[in-house]
Short mmCIF file of C-alpha atoms in Angstrom, two decimals:
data_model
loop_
_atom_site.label_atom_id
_atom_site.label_comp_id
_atom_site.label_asym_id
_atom_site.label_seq_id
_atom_site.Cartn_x
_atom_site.Cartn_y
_atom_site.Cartn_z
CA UNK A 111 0.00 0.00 0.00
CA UNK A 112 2.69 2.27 1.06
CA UNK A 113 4.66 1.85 -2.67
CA UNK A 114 0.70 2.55 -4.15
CA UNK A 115 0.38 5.50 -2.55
CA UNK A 116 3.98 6.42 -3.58
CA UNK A 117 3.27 6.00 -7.17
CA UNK A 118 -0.41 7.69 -6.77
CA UNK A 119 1.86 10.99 -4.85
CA UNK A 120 4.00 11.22 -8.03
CA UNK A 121 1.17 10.84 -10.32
CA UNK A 122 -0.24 14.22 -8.47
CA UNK A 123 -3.05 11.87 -8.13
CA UNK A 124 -4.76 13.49 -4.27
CA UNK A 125 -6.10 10.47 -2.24
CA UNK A 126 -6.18 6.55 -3.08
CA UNK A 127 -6.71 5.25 -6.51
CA UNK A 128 -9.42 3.30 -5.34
CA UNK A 129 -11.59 4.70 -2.25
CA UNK A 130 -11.35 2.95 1.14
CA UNK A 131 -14.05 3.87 2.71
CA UNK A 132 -16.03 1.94 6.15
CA UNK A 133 -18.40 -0.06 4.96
CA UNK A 134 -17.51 -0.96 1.60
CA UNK A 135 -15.55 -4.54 1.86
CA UNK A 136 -13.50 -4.82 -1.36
CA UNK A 137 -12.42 -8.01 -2.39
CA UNK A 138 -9.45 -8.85 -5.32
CA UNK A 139 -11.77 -9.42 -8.13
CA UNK A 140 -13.71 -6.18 -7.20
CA UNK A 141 -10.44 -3.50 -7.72
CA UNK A 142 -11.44 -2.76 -10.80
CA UNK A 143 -14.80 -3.52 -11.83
CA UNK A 144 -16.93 -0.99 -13.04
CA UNK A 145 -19.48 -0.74 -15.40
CA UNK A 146 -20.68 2.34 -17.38
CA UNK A 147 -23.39 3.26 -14.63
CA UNK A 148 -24.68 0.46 -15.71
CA UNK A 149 -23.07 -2.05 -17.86
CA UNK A 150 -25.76 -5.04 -16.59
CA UNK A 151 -28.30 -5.35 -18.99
CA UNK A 152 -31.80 -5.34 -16.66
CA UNK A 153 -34.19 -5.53 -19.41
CA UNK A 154 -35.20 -8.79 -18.08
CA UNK A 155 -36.92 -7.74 -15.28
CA UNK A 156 -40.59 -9.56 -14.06
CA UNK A 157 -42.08 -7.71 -11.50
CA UNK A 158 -40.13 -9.00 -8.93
CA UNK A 159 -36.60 -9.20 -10.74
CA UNK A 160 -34.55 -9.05 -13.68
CA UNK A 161 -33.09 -11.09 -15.83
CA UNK A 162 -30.79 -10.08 -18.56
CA UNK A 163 -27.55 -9.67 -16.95
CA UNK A 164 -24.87 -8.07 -19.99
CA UNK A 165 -21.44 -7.61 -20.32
CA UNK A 166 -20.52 -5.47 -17.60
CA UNK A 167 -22.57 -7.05 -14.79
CA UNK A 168 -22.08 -9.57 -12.16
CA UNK A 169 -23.28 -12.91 -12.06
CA UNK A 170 -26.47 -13.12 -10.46
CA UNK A 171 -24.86 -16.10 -7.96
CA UNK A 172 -22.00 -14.01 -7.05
CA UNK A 173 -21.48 -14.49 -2.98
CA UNK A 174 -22.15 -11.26 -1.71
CA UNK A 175 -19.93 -10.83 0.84
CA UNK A 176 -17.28 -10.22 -1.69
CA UNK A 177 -19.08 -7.25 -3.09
CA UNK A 178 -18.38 -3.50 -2.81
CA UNK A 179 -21.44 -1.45 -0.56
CA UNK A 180 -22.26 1.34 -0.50
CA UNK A 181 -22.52 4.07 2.20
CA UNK A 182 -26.26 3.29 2.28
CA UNK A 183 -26.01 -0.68 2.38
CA UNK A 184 -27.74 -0.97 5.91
CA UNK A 185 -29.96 1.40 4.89
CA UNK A 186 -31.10 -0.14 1.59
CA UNK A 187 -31.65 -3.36 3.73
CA UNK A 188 -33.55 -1.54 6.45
CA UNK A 189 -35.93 -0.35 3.62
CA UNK A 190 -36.96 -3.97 2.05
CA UNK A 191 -34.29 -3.36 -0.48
CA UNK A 192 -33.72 -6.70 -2.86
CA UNK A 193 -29.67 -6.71 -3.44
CA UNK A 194 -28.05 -8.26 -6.67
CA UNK A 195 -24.64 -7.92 -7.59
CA UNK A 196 -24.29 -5.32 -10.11
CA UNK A 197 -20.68 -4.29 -11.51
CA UNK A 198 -18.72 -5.70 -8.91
CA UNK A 199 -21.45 -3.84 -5.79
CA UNK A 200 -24.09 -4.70 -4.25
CA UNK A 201 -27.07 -2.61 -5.28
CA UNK A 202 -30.76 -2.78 -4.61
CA UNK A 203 -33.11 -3.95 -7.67
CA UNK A 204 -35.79 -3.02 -5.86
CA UNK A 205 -37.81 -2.62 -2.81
CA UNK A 206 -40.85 -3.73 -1.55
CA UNK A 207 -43.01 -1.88 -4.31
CA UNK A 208 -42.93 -3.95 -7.13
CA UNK A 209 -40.92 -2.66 -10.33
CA UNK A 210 -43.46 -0.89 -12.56
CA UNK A 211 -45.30 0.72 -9.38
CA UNK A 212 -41.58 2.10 -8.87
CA UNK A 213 -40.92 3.17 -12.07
CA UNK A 214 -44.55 5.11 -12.74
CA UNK A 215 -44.17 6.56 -9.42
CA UNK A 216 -40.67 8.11 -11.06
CA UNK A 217 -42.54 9.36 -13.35
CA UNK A 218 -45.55 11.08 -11.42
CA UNK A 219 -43.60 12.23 -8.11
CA UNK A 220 -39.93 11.18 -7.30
CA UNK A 221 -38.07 8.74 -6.65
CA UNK A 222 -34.75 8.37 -4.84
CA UNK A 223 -31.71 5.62 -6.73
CA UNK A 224 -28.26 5.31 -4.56
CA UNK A 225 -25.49 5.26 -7.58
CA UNK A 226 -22.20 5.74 -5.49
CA UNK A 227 -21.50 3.19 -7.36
CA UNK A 228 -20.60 5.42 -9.84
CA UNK A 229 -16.91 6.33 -10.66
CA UNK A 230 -16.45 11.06 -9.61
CA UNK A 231 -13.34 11.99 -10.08
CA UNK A 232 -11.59 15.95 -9.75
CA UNK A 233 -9.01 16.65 -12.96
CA UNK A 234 -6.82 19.96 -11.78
CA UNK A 235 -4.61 22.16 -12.55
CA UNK A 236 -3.68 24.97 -15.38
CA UNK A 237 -3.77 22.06 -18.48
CA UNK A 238 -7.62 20.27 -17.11
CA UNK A 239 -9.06 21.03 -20.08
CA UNK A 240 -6.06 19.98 -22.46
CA UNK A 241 -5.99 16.38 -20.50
CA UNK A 242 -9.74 15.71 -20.98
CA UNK A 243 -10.10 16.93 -24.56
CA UNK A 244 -7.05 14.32 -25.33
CA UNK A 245 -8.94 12.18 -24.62
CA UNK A 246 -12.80 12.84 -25.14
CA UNK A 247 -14.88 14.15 -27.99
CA UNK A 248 -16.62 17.27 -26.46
CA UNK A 249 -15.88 20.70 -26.78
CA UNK A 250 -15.01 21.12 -23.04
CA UNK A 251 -13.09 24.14 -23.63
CA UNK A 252 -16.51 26.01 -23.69
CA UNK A 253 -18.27 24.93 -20.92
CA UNK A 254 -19.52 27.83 -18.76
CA UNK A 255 -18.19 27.57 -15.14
CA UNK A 256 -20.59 25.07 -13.43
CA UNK A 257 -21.91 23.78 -17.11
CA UNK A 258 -21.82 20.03 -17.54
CA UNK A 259 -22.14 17.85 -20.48
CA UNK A 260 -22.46 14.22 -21.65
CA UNK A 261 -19.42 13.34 -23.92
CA UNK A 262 -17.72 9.96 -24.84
CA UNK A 263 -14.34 8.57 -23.98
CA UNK A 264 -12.97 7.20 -27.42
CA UNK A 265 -10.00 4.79 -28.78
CA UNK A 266 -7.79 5.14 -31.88
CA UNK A 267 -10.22 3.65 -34.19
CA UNK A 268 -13.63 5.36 -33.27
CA UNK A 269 -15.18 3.18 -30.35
CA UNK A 270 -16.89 4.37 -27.84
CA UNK A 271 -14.79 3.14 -24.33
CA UNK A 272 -17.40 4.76 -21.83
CA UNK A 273 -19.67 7.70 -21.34
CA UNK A 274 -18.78 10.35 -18.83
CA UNK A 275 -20.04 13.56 -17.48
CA UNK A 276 -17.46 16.31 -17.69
CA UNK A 277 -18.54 19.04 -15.44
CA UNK A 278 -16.61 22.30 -15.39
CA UNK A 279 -16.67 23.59 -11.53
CA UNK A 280 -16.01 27.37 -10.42
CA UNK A 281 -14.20 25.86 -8.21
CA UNK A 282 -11.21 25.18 -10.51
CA UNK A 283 -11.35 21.84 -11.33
CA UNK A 284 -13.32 19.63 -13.90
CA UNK A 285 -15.54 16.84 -12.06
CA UNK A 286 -15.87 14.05 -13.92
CA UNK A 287 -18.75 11.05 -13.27
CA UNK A 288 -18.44 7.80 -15.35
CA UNK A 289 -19.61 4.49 -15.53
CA UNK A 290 -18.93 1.96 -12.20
CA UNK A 291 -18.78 -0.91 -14.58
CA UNK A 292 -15.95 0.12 -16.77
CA UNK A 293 -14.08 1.90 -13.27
CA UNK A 294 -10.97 0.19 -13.59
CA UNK A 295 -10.38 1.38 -17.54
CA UNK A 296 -11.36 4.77 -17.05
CA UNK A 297 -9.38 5.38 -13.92
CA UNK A 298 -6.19 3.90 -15.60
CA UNK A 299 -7.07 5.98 -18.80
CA UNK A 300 -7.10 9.41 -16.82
CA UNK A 301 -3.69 8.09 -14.92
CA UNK A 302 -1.95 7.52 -17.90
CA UNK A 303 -2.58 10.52 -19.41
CA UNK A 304 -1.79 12.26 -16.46
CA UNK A 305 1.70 10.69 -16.50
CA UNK A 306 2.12 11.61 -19.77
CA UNK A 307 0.85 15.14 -19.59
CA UNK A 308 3.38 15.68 -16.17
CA UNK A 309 6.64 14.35 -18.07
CA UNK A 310 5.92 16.77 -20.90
CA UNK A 311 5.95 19.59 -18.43
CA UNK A 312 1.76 20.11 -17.87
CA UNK A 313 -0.13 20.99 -14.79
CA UNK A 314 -2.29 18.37 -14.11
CA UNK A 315 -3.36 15.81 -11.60
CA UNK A 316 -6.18 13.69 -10.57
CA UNK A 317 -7.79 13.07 -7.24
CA UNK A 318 -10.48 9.98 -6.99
CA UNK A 319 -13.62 11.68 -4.95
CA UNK A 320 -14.62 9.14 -2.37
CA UNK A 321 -18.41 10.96 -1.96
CA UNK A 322 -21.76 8.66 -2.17
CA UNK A 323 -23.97 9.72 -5.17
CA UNK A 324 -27.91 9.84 -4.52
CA UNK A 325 -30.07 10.59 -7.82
CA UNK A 326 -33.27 12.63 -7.08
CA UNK A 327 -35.39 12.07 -9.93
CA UNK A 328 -38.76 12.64 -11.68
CA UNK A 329 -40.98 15.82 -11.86
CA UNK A 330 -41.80 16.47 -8.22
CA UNK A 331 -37.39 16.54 -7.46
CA UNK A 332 -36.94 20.39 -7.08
CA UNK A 333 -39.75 20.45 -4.88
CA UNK A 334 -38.72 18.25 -2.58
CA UNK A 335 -34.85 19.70 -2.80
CA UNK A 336 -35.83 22.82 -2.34
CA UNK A 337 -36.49 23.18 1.64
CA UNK A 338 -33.15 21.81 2.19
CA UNK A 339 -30.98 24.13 0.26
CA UNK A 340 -30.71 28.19 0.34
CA UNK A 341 -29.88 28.19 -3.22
CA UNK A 342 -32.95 28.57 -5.75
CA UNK A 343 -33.46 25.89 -8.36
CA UNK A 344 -35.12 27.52 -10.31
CA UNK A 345 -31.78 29.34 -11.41
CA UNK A 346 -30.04 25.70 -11.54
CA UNK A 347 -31.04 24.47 -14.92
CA UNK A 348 -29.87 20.86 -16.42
CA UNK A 349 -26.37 20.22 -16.90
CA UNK A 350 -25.96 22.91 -14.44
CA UNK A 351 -24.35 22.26 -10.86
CA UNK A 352 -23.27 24.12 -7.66
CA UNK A 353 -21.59 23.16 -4.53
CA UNK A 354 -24.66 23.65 -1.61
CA UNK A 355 -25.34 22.57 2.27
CA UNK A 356 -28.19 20.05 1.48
CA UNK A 357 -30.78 19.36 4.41
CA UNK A 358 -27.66 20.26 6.89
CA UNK A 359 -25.34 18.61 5.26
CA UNK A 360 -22.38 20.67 3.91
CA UNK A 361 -20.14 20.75 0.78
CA UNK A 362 -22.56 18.88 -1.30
CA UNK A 363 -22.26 19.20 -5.06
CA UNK A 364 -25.40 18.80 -6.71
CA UNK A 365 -26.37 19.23 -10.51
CA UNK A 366 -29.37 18.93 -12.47
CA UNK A 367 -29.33 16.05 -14.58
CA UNK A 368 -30.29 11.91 -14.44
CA UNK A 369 -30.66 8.65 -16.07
CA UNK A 370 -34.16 8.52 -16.11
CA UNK A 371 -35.47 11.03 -19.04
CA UNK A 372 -37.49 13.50 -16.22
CA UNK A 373 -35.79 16.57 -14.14
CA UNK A 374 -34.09 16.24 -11.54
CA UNK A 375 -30.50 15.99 -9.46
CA UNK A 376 -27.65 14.03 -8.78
CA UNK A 377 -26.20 15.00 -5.01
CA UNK A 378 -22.36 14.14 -4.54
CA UNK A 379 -22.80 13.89 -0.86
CA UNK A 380 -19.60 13.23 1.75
CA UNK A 381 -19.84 9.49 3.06
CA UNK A 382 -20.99 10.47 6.24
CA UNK A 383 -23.54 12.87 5.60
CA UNK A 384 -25.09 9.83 2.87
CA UNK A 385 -27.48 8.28 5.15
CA UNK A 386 -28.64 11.43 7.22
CA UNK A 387 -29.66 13.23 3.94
CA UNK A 388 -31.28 9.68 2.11
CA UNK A 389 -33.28 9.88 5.66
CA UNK A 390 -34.39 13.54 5.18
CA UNK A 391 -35.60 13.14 1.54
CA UNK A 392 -37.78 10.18 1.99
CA UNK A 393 -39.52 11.71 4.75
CA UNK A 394 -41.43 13.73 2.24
CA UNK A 395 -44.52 11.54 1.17
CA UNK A 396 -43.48 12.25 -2.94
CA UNK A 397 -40.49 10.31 -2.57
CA UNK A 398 -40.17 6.43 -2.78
CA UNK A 399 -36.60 4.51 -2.80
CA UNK A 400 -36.32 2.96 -6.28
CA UNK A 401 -33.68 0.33 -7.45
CA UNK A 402 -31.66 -1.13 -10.65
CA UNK A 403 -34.97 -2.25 -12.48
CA UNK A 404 -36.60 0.94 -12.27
CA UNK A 405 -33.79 2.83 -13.52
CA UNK A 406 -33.20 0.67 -16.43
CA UNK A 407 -36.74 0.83 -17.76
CA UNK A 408 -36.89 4.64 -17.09
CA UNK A 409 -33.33 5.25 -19.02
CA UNK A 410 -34.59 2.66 -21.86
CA UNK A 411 -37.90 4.45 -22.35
CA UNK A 412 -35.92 7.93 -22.28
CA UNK A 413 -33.68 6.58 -25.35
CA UNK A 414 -30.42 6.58 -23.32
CA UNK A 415 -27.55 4.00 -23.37
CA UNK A 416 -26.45 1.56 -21.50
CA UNK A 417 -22.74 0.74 -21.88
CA UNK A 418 -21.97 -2.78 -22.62
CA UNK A 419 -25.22 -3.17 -24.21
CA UNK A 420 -26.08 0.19 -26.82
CA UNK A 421 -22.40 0.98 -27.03
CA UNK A 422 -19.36 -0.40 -26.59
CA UNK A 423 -15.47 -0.38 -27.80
CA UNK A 424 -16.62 -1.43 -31.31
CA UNK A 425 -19.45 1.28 -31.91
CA UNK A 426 -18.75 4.90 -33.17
CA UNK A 427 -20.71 7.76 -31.43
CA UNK A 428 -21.90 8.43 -35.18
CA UNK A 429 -23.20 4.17 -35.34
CA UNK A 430 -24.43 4.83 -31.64
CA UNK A 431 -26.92 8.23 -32.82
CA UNK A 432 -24.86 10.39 -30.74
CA UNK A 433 -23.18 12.47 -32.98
CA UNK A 434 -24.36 15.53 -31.25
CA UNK A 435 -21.72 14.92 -28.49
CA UNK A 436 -19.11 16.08 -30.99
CA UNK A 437 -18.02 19.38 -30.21
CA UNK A 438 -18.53 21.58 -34.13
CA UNK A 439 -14.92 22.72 -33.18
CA UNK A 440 -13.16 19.12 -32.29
CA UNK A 441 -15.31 18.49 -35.33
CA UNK A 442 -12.86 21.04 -37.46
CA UNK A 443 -9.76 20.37 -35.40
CA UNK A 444 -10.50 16.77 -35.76
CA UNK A 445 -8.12 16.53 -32.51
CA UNK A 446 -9.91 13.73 -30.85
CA UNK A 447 -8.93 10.46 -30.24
CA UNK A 448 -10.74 8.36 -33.29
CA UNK A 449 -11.41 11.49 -35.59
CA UNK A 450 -9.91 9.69 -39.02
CA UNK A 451 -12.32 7.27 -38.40
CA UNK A 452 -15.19 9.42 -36.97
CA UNK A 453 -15.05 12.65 -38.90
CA UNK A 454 -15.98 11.06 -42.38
CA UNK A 455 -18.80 9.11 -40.53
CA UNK A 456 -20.36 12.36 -39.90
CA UNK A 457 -20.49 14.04 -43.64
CA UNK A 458 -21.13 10.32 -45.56
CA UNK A 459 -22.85 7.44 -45.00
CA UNK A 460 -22.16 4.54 -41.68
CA UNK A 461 -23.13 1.19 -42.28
CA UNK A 462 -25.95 0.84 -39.00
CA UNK A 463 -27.24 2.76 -36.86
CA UNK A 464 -28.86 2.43 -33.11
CA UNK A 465 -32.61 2.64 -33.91
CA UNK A 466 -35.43 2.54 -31.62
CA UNK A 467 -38.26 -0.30 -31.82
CA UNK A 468 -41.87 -0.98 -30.59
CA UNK A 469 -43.70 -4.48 -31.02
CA UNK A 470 -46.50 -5.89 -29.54
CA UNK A 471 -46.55 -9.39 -27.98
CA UNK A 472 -43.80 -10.74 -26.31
CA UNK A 473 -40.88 -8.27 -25.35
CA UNK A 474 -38.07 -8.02 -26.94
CA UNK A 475 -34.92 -8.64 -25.20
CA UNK A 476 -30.94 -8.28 -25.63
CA UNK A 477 -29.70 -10.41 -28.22
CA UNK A 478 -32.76 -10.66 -30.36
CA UNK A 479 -32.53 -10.98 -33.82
CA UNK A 480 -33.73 -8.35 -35.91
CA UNK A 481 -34.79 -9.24 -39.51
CA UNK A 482 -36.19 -7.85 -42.75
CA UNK A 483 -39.77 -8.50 -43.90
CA UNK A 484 -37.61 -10.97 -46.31
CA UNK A 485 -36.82 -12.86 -43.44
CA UNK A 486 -33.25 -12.08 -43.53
CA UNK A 487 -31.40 -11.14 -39.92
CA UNK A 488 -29.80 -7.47 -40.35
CA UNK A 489 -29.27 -6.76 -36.83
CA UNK A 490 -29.43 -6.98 -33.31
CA UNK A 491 -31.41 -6.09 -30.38
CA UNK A 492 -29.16 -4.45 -27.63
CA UNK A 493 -31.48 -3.20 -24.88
CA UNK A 494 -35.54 -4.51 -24.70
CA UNK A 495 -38.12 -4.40 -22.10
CA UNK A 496 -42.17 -3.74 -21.55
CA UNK A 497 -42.79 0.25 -21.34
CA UNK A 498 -44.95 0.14 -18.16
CA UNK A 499 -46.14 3.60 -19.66
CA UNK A 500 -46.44 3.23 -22.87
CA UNK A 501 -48.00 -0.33 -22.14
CA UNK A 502 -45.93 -1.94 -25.25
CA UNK A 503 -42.58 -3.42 -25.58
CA UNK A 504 -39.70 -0.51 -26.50
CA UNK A 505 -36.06 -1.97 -27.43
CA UNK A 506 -32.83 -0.21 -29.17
CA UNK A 507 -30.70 -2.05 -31.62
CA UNK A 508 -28.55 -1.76 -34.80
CA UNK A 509 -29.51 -2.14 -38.18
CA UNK A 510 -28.17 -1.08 -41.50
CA UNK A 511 -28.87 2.62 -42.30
CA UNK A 512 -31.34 2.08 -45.46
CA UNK A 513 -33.51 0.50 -42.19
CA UNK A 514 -33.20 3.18 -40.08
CA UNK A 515 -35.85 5.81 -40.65
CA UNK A 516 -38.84 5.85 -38.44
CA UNK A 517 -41.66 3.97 -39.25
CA UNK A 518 -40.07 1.15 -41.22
CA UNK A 519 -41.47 -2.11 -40.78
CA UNK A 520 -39.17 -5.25 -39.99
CA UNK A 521 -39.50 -8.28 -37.40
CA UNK A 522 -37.86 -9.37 -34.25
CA UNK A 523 -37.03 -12.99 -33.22
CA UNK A 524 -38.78 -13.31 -29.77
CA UNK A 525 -38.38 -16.86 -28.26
CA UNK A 526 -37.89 -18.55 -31.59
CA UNK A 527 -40.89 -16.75 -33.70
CA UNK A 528 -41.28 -13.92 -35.72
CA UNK A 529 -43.27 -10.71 -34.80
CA UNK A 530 -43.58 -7.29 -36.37
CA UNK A 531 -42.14 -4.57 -35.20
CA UNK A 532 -41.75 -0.91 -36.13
CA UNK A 533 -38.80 1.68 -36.26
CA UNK A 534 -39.35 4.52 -33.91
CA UNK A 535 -38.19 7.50 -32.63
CA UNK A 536 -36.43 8.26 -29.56
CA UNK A 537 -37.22 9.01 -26.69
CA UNK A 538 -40.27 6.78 -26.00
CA UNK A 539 -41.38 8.75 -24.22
CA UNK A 540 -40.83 12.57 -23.62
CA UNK A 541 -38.10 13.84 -21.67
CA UNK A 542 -38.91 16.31 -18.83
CA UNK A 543 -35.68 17.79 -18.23
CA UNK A 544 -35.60 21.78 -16.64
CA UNK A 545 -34.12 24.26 -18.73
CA UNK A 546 -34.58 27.92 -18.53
CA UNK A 547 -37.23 29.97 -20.26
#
């Protein structure tokens, strides 16, 4: 430990590569798991589970005692909360509401998800902005102090390696929140590039921030936050964030954004402040804990990714329908890592593209086949499950791009038969998010 911390001091990383924190029991397989917020496909929830379990997730059987926890651990089991192993943790999938009462209650009040899981990180120093756009595709650059936004780690040859939130603070520093799931590769990503970045002569360093992360979500959110802080929302729009005592708990960063398609926060709270302010939010009536199945549904019927499922190492952002995270001037500069392949994506024509779907019948689920009225298979599904709002079965794949417009008809192999199904657009359903007027 002593030679890690050695290493981690000339790095100018601040604190331990990987947080040690009371409560959270780390075992050898878990330093370095991590999955992109998500990474464990749960589109194959019942009502009382899930079932689809992708790339990045644990194995259902995994002995729990060998998982990470959270700060709110005992309190997810004090509240009926059903733990799986999820990215190398140990996370609720629900409570005792079943699924879809959680996930429509997201919807019409709030709901509260625990993601500490979650990898926040601090990037510092005169040449912040040079590390991250070495290595992402957004224009960070021109963030407004406290302005966040969703960009995309990249490789040499176009694919996406996780999604991150790159937030630029007042406080002078960029705070950075990516996926638990793919933890270990982004963490080692940042270091290197620190390293190389301090032998060249930059100002940079890293510091893994060992807060919990509690998401707020759905339209009733500010509302309920806004009692416990002195700050007004209402001047906090999303991808917005500030630095705020929250319910008496001090040096709280919270910002307006979420993985469920509706307003509300994310509050980067310090470990021991996590339980005391989960305690004061649910004591308002609107709010209702909600777990892993809820907020894969919710994200699914929003139209947003799930790493190791919609995108991975072998998809472009342009393949993946998120072109928009390329900033117009990396776009010009083409100074990104994977712009020879990208930046000709953009102006001509990519083979397939992520497409929404709805059927009716049985749902569709990760792996599916997706096939032309012909009969032959052109693609796959990556993400499926039953909209409990919509009250039909929503799914994302890839297909090739002369099948990509809305409203195309083609059919999806569902437990060995065929059954129609319909390009559509995304999101399923509407997003709420706040912006200003």
């Amino acid at each position: 430990m002593q030679r890690a911390v050695s290493v981690v001091a000339r790095l100018g990383l601040r604190g331990p590569v990987l947080p040690s924190v009371p409560g959270r029991p780390l075992s050898g397989a878990q330093v370095g798991q991590r999955v992109l917020g998500h990474g464990a496909n749960l589109g194959g929830w019942g009502t009382e589970g899930v079932g689809d379990w992708g790339p990045g997730g644990s194995e259902p059987g995994r002995p729990q005692d060998v998982l990470r926890r959270t700060p709110l651990y005992d309190f997810h089991l004090a509240h009926g909360g059903k733990m799986v192993a999820f990215a190398g943790w140990s996370l609720p999938v629900q409570y005792r509401d079943s699924h879809v009462d959680s996930h429509l209650h997201t919807r019409q009040h709030c709901s509260l998800f625990d993601v500490s899981h979650m990898l926040q990180t601090k990037i510092y120093g005169c040449d912040r902005v040079k590390l991250m756009e070495s290595l992402v595709v957004g224009d960070i650059a021109e963030l407004r102090p406290n302005q966040g936004t969703l960009s995309l780690f990249t490789n040499e040859v176009g694919g996406i390696l996780d999604d991150l939130i790159v937030t630029n603070t007042s406080e002078g520093h960029l705070y950075v929140v990516s996926n638990a799931g793919c933890w270990d590769k982004d963490l080692a990503l940042m270091q290197d590039k620190v390293r190389e970045l301090q032998n060249t002569g930059s100002d940079v360093g890293l510091e893994v921030v060992d807060n919990a992360l509690l998401a707020l979500q759905g339209p009733t959110a500010a509302q309920v936050l806004q009692p416990g802080v002195a700050d007004d929302l209402k001047k906090l729009p999303f991808m917005t964030s500030a630095v705020m005592e929250v319910f008496g708990v001090s040096s709280c960063r919270v910002t307006r954004c979420g993985y469920t398609g509706e307003d509300g926060v994310e509050i980067s709270v310090p470990v021991a402040g996590a339980v005391h302010l989960a305690t004061a939010l649910l004591e308002n009536p609107e709010v209702k804990l909600a777990g892993l199945a809820a907020r894969d549904s919710l994200r699914l019927e929003a139209g947003l990714c799930l790493y190791g499922n919609d995108i991975d190492e072998h998809t472009t952002p342009v393949e993946g329908s998120l072109s928009w995270t390329l900033g117009k001037r990396r776009r010009a500069a083409m100074d990104f890592p994977g712009a020879a392949v990208i930046a000709p994506q953009l102006k001509g024509k990519v083979q397939r593209r992520r497409v929404g779907l709805m059927c009716e019948g049985a749902p569709m689920r990760a792996h599916s086949p997706i096939l032309s009225l012909e009969g032959t298979v052109i693609g796959t599904v990556t993400s499926g499950c039953p909209s409990p709002c919509l009250k039909k079965n929503v799914a994302m794949g890839y297909v090739p791009s002369e099948y990509s417009q809305p409203g195309t008809p083609l059919l999806v192999e569902v437990r060995r038969k065929q059954q129609m199904a319909v390009v559509s657009k995304m999101p399923f359903v509407p997003t709420n998010y706040y912006t200003l007027k």
